[in-house]
XYZ file of N, CA and C in Angstrom:
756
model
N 96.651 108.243 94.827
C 96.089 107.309 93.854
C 95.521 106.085 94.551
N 94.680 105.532 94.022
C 93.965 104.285 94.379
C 94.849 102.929 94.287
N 94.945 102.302 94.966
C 96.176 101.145 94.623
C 95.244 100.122 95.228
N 95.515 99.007 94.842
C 94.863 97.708 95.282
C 95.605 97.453 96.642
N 94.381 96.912 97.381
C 94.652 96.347 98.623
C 95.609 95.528 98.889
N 96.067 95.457 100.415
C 97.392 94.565 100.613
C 96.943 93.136 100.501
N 98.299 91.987 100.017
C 98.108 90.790 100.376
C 97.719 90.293 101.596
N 96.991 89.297 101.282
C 96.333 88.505 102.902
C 96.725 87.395 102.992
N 97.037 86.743 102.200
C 97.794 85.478 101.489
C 99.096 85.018 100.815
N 99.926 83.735 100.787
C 100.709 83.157 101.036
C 100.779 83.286 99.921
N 99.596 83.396 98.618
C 99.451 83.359 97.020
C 98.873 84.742 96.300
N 99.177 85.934 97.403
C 99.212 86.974 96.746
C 97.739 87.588 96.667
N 96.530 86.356 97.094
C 95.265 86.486 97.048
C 94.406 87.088 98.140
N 93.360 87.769 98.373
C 93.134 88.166 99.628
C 91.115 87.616 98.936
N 90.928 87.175 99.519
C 89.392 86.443 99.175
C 88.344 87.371 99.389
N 88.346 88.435 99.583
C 87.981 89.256 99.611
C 88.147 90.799 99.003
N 88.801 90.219 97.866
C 89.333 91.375 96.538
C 87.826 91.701 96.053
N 88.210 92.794 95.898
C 86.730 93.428 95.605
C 86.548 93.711 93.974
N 85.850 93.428 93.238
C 85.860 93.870 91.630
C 84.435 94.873 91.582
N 84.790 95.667 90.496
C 84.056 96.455 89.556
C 83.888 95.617 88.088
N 82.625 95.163 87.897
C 82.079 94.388 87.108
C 81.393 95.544 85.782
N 81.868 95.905 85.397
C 80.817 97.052 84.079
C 80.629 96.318 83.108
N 79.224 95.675 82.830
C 78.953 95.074 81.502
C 77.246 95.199 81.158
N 76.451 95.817 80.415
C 75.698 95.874 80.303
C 74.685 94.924 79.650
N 75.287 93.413 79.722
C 74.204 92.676 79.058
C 73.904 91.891 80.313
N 72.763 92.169 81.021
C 72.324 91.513 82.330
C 72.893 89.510 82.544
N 72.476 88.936 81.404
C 72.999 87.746 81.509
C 74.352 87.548 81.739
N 75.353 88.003 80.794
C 76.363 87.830 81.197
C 77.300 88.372 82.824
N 76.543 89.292 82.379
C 77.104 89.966 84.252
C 76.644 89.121 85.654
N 75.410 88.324 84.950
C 74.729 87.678 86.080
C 75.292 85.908 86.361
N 76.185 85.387 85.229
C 76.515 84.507 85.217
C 78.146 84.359 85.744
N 78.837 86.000 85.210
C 80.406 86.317 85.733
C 80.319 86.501 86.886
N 79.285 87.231 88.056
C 79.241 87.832 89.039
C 78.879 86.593 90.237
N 77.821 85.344 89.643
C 77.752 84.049 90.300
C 78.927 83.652 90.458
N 79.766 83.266 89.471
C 81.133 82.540 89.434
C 82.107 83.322 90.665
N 82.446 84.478 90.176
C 83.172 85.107 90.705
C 83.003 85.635 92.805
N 81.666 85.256 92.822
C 81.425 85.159 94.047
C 81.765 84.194 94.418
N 81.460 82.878 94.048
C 81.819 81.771 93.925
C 83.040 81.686 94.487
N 83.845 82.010 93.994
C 85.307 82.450 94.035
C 85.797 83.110 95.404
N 84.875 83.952 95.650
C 85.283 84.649 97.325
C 85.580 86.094 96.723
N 85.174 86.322 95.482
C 85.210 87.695 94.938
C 84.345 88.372 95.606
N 84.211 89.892 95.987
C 82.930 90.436 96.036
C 82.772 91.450 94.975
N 81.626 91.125 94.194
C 81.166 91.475 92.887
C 80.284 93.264 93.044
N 81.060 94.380 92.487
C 80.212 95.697 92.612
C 79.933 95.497 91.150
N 78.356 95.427 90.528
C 78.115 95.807 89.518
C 77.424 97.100 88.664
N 78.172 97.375 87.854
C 77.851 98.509 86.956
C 77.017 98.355 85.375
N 75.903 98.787 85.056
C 75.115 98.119 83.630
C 75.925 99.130 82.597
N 76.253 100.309 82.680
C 76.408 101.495 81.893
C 78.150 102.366 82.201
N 78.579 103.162 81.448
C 79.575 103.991 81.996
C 79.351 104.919 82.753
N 78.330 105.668 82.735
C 77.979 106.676 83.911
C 77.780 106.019 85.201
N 76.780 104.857 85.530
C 77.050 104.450 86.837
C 78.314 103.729 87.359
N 78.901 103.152 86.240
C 80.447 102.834 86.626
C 81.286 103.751 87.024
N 81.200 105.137 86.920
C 82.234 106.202 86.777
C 81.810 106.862 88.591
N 80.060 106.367 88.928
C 79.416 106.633 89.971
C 80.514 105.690 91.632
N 80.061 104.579 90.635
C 80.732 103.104 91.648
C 82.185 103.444 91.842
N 82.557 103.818 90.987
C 84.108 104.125 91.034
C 84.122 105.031 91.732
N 83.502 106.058 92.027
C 84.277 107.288 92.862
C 83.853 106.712 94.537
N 82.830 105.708 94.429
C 82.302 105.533 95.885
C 82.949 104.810 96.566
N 84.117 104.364 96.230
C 84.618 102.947 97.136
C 85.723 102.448 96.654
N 86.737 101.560 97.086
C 88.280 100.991 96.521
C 87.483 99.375 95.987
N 88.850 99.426 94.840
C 88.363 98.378 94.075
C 90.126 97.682 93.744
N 89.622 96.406 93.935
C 91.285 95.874 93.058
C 91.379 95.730 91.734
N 90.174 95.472 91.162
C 90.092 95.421 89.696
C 88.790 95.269 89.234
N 89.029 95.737 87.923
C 87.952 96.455 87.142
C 88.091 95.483 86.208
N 86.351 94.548 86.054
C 86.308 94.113 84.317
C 85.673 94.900 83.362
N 86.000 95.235 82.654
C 84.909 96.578 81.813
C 85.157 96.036 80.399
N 83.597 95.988 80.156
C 83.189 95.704 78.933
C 83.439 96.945 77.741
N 83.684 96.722 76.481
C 83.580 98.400 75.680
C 82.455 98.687 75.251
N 81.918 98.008 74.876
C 80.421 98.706 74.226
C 79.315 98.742 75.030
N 79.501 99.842 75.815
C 78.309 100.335 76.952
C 77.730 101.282 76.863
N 76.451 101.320 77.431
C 75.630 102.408 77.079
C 75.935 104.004 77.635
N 75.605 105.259 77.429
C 76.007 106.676 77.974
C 76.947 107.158 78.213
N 78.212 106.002 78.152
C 79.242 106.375 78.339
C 80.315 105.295 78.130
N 81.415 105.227 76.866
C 81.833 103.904 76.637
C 82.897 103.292 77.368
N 83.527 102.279 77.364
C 84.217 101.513 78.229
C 85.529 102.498 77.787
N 86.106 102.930 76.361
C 87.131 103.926 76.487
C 87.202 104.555 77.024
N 85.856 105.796 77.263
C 86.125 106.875 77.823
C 86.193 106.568 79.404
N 85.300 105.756 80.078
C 85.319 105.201 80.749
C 87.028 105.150 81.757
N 87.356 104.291 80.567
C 88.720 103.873 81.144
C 89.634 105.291 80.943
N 89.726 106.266 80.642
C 90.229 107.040 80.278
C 90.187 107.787 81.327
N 88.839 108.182 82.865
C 88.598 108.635 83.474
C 89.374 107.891 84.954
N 89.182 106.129 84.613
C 89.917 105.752 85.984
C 91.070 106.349 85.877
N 91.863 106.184 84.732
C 93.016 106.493 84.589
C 93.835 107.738 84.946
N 92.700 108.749 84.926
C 93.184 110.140 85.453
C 93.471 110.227 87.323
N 93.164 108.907 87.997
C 93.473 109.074 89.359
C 94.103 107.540 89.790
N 93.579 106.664 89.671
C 94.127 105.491 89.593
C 94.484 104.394 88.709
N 95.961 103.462 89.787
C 96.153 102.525 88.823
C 95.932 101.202 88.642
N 94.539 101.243 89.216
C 94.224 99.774 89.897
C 93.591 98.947 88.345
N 94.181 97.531 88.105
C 94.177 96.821 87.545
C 92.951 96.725 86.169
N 93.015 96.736 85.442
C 91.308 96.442 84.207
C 91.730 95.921 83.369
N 91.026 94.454 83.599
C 90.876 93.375 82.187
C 89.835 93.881 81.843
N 89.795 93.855 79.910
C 88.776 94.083 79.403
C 88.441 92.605 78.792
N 86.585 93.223 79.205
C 86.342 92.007 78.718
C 84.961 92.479 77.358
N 85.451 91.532 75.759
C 85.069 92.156 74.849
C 84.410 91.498 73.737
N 83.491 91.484 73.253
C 83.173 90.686 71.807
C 83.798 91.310 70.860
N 84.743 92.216 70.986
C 85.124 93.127 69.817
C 86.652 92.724 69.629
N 87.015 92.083 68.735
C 88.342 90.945 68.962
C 89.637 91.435 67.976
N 89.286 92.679 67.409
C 89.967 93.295 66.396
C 91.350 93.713 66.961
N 92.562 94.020 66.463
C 93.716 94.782 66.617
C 92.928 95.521 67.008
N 92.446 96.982 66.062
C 92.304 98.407 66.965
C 91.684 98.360 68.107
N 90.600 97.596 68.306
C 89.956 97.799 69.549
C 91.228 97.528 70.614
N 91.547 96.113 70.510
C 92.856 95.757 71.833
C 94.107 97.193 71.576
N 94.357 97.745 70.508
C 95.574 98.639 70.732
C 94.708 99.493 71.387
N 93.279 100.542 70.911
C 93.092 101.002 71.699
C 92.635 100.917 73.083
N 92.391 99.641 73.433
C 92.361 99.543 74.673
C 93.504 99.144 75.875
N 94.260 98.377 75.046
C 95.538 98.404 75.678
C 95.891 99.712 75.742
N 96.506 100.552 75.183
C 97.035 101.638 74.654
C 96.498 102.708 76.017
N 95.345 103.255 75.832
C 94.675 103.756 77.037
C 95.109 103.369 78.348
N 95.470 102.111 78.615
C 96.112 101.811 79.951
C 95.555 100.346 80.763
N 94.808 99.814 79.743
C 94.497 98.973 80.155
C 95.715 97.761 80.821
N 95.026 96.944 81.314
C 96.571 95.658 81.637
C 95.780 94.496 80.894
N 95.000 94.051 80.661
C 94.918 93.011 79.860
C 93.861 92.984 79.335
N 93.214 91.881 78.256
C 92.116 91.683 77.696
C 91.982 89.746 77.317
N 90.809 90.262 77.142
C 89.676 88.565 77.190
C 88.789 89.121 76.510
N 88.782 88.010 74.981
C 87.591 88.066 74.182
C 86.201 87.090 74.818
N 85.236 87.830 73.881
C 84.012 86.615 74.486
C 83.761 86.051 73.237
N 83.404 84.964 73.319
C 83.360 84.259 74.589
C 84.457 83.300 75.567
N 84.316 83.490 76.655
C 85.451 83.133 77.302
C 85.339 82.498 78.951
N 86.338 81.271 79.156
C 85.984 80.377 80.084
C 86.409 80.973 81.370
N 85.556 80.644 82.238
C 85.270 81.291 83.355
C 86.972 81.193 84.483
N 86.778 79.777 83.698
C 88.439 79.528 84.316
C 89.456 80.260 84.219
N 89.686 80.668 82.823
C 90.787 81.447 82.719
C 90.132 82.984 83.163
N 89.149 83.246 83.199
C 89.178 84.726 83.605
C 89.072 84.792 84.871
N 89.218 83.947 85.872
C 89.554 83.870 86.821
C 90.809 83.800 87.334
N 91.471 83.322 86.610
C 92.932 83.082 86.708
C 93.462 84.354 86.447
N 92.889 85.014 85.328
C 93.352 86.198 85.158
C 93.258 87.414 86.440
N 92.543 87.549 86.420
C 91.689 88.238 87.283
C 92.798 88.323 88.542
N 93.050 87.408 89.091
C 93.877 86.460 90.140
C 95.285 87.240 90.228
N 95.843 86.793 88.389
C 96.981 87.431 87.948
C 97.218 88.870 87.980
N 96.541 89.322 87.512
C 96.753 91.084 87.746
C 96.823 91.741 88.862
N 95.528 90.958 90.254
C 96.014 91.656 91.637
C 96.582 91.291 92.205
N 97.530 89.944 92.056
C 98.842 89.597 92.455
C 99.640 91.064 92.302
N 99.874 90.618 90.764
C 101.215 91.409 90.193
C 101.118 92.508 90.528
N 99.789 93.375 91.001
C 99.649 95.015 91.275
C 99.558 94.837 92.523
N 99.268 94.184 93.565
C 99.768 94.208 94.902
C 101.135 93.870 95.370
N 101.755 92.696 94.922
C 103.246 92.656 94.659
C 104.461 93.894 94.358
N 103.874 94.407 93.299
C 104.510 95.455 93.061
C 104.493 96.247 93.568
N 103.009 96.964 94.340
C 102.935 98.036 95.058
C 103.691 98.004 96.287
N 104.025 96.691 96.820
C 104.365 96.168 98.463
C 105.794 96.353 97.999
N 106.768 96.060 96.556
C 108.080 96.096 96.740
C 108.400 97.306 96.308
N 107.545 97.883 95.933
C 108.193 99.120 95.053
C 109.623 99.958 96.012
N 109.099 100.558 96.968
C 109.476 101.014 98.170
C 110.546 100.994 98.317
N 110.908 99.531 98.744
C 112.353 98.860 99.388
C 112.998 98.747 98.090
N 112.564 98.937 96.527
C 113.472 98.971 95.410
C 113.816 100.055 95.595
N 113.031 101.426 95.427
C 113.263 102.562 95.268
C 114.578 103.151 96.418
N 114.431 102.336 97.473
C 114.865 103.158 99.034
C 116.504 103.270 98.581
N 116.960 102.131 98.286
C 118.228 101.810 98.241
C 119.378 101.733 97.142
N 118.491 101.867 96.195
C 119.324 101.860 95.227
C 119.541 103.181 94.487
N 120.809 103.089 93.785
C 121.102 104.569 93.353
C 120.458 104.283 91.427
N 120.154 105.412 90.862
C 119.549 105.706 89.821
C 120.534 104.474 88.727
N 119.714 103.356 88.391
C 120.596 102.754 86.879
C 119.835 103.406 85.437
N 120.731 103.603 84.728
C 120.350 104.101 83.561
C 121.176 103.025 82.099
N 120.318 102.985 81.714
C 120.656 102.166 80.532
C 120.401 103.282 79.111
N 121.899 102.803 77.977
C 121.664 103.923 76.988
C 121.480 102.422 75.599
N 120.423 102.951 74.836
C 120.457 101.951 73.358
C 119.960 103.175 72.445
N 121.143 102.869 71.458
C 120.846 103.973 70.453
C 120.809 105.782 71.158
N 119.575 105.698 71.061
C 119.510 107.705 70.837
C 118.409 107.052 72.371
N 117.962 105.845 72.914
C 117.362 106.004 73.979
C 118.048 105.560 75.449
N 117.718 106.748 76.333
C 118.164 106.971 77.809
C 116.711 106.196 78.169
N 117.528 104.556 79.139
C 116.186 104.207 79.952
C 116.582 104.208 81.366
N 115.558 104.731 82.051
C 115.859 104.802 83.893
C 115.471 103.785 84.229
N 115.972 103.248 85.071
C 115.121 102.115 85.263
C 114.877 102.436 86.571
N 115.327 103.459 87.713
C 114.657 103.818 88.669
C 113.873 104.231 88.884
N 113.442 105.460 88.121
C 112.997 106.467 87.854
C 111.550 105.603 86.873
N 111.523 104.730 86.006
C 111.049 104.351 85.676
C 110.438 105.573 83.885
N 112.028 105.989 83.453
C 111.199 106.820 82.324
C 112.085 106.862 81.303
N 112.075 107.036 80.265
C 112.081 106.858 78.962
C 112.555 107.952 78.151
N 113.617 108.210 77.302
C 113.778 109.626 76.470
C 114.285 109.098 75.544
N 114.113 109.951 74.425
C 115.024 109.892 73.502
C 115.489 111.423 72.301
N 116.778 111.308 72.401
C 117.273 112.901 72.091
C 117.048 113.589 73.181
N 117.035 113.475 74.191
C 116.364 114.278 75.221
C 114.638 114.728 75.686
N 113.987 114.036 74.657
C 112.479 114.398 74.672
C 112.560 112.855 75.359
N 111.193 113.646 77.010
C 110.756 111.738 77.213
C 109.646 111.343 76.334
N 109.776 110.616 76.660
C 108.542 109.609 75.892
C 107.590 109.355 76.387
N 106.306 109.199 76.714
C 105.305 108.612 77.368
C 104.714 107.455 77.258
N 105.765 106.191 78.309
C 105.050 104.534 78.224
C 104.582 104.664 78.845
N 103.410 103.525 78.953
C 102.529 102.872 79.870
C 103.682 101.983 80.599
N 103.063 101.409 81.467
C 103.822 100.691 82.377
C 103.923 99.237 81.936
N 103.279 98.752 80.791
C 103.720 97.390 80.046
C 104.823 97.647 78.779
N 104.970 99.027 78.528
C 105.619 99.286 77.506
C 106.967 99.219 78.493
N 107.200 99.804 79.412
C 108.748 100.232 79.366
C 108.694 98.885 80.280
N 107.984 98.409 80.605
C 108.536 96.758 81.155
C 109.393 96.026 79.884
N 108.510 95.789 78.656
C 108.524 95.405 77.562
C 110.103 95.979 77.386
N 110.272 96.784 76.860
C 111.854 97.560 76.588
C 112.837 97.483 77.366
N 112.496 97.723 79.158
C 113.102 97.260 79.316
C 113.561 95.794 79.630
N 112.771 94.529 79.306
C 113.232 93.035 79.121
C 114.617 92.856 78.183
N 114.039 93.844 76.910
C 115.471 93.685 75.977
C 116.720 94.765 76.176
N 116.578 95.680 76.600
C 117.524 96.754 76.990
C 118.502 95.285 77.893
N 117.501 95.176 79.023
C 118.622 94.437 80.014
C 118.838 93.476 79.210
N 118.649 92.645 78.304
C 119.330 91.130 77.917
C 119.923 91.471 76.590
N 120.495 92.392 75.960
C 120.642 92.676 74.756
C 120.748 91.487 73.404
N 121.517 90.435 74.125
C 121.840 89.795 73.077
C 120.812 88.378 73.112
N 119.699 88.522 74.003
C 119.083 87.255 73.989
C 117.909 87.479 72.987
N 117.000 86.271 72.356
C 116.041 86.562 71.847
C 115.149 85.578 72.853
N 114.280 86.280 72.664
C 112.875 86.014 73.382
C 111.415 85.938 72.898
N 110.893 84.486 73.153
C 109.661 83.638 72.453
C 108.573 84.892 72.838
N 107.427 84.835 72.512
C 106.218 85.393 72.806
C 105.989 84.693 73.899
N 106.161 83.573 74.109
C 105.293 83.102 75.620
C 106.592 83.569 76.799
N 108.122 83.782 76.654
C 109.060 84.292 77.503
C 108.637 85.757 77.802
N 107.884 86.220 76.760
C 107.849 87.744 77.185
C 106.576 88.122 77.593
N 105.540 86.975 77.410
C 104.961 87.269 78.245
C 105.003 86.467 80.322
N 105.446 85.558 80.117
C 105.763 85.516 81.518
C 106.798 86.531 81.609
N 108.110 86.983 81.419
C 108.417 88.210 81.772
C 107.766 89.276 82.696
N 106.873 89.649 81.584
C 106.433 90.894 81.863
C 104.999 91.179 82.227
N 104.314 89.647 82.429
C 102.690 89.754 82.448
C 102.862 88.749 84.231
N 104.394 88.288 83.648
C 104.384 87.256 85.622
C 102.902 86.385 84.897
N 102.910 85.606 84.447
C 101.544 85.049 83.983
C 101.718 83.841 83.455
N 101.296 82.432 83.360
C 101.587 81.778 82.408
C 100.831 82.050 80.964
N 101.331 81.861 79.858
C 101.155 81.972 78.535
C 100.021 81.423 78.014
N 98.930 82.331 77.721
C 97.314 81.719 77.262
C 97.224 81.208 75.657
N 98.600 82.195 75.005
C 98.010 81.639 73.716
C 97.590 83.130 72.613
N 97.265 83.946 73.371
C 96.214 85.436 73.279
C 98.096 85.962 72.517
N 98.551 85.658 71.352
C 99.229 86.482 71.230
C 99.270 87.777 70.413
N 97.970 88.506 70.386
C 97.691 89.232 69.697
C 97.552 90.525 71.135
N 97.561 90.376 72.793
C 97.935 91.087 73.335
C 99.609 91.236 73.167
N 100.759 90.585 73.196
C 101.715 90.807 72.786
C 101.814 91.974 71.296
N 101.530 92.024 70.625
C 101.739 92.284 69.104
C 100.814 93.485 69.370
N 99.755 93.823 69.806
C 99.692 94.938 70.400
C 100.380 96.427 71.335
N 100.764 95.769 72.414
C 101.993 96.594 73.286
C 103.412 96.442 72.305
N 103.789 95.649 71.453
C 104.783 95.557 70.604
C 104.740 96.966 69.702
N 103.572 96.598 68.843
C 103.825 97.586 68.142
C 103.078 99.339 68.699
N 102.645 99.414 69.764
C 102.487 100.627 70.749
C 103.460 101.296 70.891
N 104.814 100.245 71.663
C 106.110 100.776 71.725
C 106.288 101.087 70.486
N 106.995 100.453 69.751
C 107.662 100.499 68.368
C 107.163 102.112 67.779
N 105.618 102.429 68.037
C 104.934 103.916 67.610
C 105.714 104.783 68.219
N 106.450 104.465 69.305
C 107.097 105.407 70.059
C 108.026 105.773 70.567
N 108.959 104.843 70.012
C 110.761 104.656 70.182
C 111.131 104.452 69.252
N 110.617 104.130 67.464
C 110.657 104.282 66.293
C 111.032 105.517 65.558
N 112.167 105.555 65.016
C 111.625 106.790 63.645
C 110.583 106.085 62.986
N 110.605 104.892 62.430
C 110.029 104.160 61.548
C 109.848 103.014 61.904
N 108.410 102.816 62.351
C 107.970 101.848 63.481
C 107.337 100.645 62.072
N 107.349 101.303 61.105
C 107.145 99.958 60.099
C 109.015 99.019 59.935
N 109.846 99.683 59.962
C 111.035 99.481 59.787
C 111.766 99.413 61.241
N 111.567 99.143 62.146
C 112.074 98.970 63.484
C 113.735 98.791 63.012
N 114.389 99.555 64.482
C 115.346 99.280 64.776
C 116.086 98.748 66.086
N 115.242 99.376 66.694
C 114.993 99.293 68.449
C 114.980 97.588 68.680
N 113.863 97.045 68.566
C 113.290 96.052 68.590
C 112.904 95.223 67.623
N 113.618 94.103 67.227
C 113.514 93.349 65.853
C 113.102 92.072 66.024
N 111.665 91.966 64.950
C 111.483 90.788 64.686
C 112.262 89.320 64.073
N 112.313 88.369 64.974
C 112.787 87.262 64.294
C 111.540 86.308 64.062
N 110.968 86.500 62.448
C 109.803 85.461 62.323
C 109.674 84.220 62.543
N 108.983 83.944 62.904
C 108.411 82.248 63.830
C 109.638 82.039 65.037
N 110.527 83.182 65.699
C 111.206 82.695 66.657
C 110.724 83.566 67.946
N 110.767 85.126 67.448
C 110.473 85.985 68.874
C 110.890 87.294 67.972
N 111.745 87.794 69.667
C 112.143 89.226 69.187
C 113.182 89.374 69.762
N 113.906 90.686 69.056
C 115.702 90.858 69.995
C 115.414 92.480 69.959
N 116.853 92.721 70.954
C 117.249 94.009 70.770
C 118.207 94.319 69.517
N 117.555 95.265 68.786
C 118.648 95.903 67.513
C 119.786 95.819 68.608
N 121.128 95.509 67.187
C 122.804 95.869 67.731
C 122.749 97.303 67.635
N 123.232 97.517 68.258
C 123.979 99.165 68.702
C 125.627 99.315 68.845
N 126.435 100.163 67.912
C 127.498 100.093 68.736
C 127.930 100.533 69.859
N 128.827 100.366 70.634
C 129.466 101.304 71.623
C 129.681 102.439 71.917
């Protein structure tokens, strides 16, 4: 699989992170791709999904901004194709600001999203944030895996690995994304704490808190589709309105 390049830096940054830019409205690509050079980015740009799917097979990338509404080939399917070989990082970036679009784009595998219009600052920051956290992770994974023996955590009818990194319930696994079983597991391990939207997302995004809590409430209710009997009626994971969220009690 394709994994983002090693750290070069003290801040996780290597100035020479390479992006895949897919957005087909020439202005905007031409104004993100200034900045972002700017930056010490080096900018590969794509107008369409077919030549993105081209750029992608030709070369390593740390992260991908991909727009959804592109021409010949859309930013879903698109993303649907990195996804079949690598797991290198994609903020989407979108005028389309709806729940379904973000579930389905989260959902697919994305790691984050940015509506437009949107300041150059923070999508830089972002940008920043994701090949941290996916180079970080890739560099410790290793020395987690080497040494430690398998922990398993049980809630309710669900078995979570946390070595193994997988998910069952009744014995059928489940299939998370890798923000979902982060997500689950935050409350598995703290059972009795509740936790703000901006705690869970530094948690689990390593990010400071933009505000965007409609990516939260997205991967929320993703999981909930899938560790739920009745993901309108949660048990797993319970809302406390205007405070956060907890883990349902379970007995012993």
């Amino acid at each position: 699989m394709i994994q983002p390049k090693q750290i070069a830096g003290m801040d996780g940054m290597n100035m020479q992170n390479t992006l895949l830019l897919v957005e087909d409205d020439t202005e905007i690509s031409d104004m993100v791709s200034d900045y972002l050079t700017k930056e010490g980015f080096v900018v590969v740009r794509a107008y369409d999904g077919e030549e993105a799917v081209r750029k992608f097979a030709a070369r390593q990338f740390d992260l991908i901004l991909l727009d959804l509404m592109l021409p010949k080939l859309s930013g879903m399917d698109f993303l649907q194709k990195v996804r079949q070989t690598s797991l290198v990082p994609v903020l989407i970036t979108s005028a389309k600001d709806g729940d379904v679009d973000k579930a389905l784009g989260l959902g697919f595998g994305a790691d984050d999203y940015i509506a437009k219009p949107f300041s150059m600052i923070e999508l830089a920051a972002r940008i920043k944030a994701a090949i941290r956290r996916a180079t970080q992770y890739a560099a410790a994974a290793p020395a987690e895996r080497t040494p430690a023996p398998p922990e398993v955590l049980r809630v309710g009818e669900l078995v979570i690995d946390l070595e193994n990194f997988s998910v069952s319930k009744n014995g059928a696994e489940l299939k998370l994304t890798s923000k979902e079983f982060h997500l689950l597991k935050l409350f598995a391990v703290h059972p009795k704490r509740v936790f703000t939207k901006a705690q869970i997302y530094s948690s689990v995004w390593e990010d400071d808190y933009y505000g965007d809590e409609n990516v939260i409430n997205v991967h929320m209710r993703r999981l909930r589709e899938k560790i739920e009997d009745d993901p309108s009626n949660p048990v797993y994971i319970k809302t406390l309105w205007g405070i956060g969220y907890k883990l349902g009690e379970f007995g012993e």
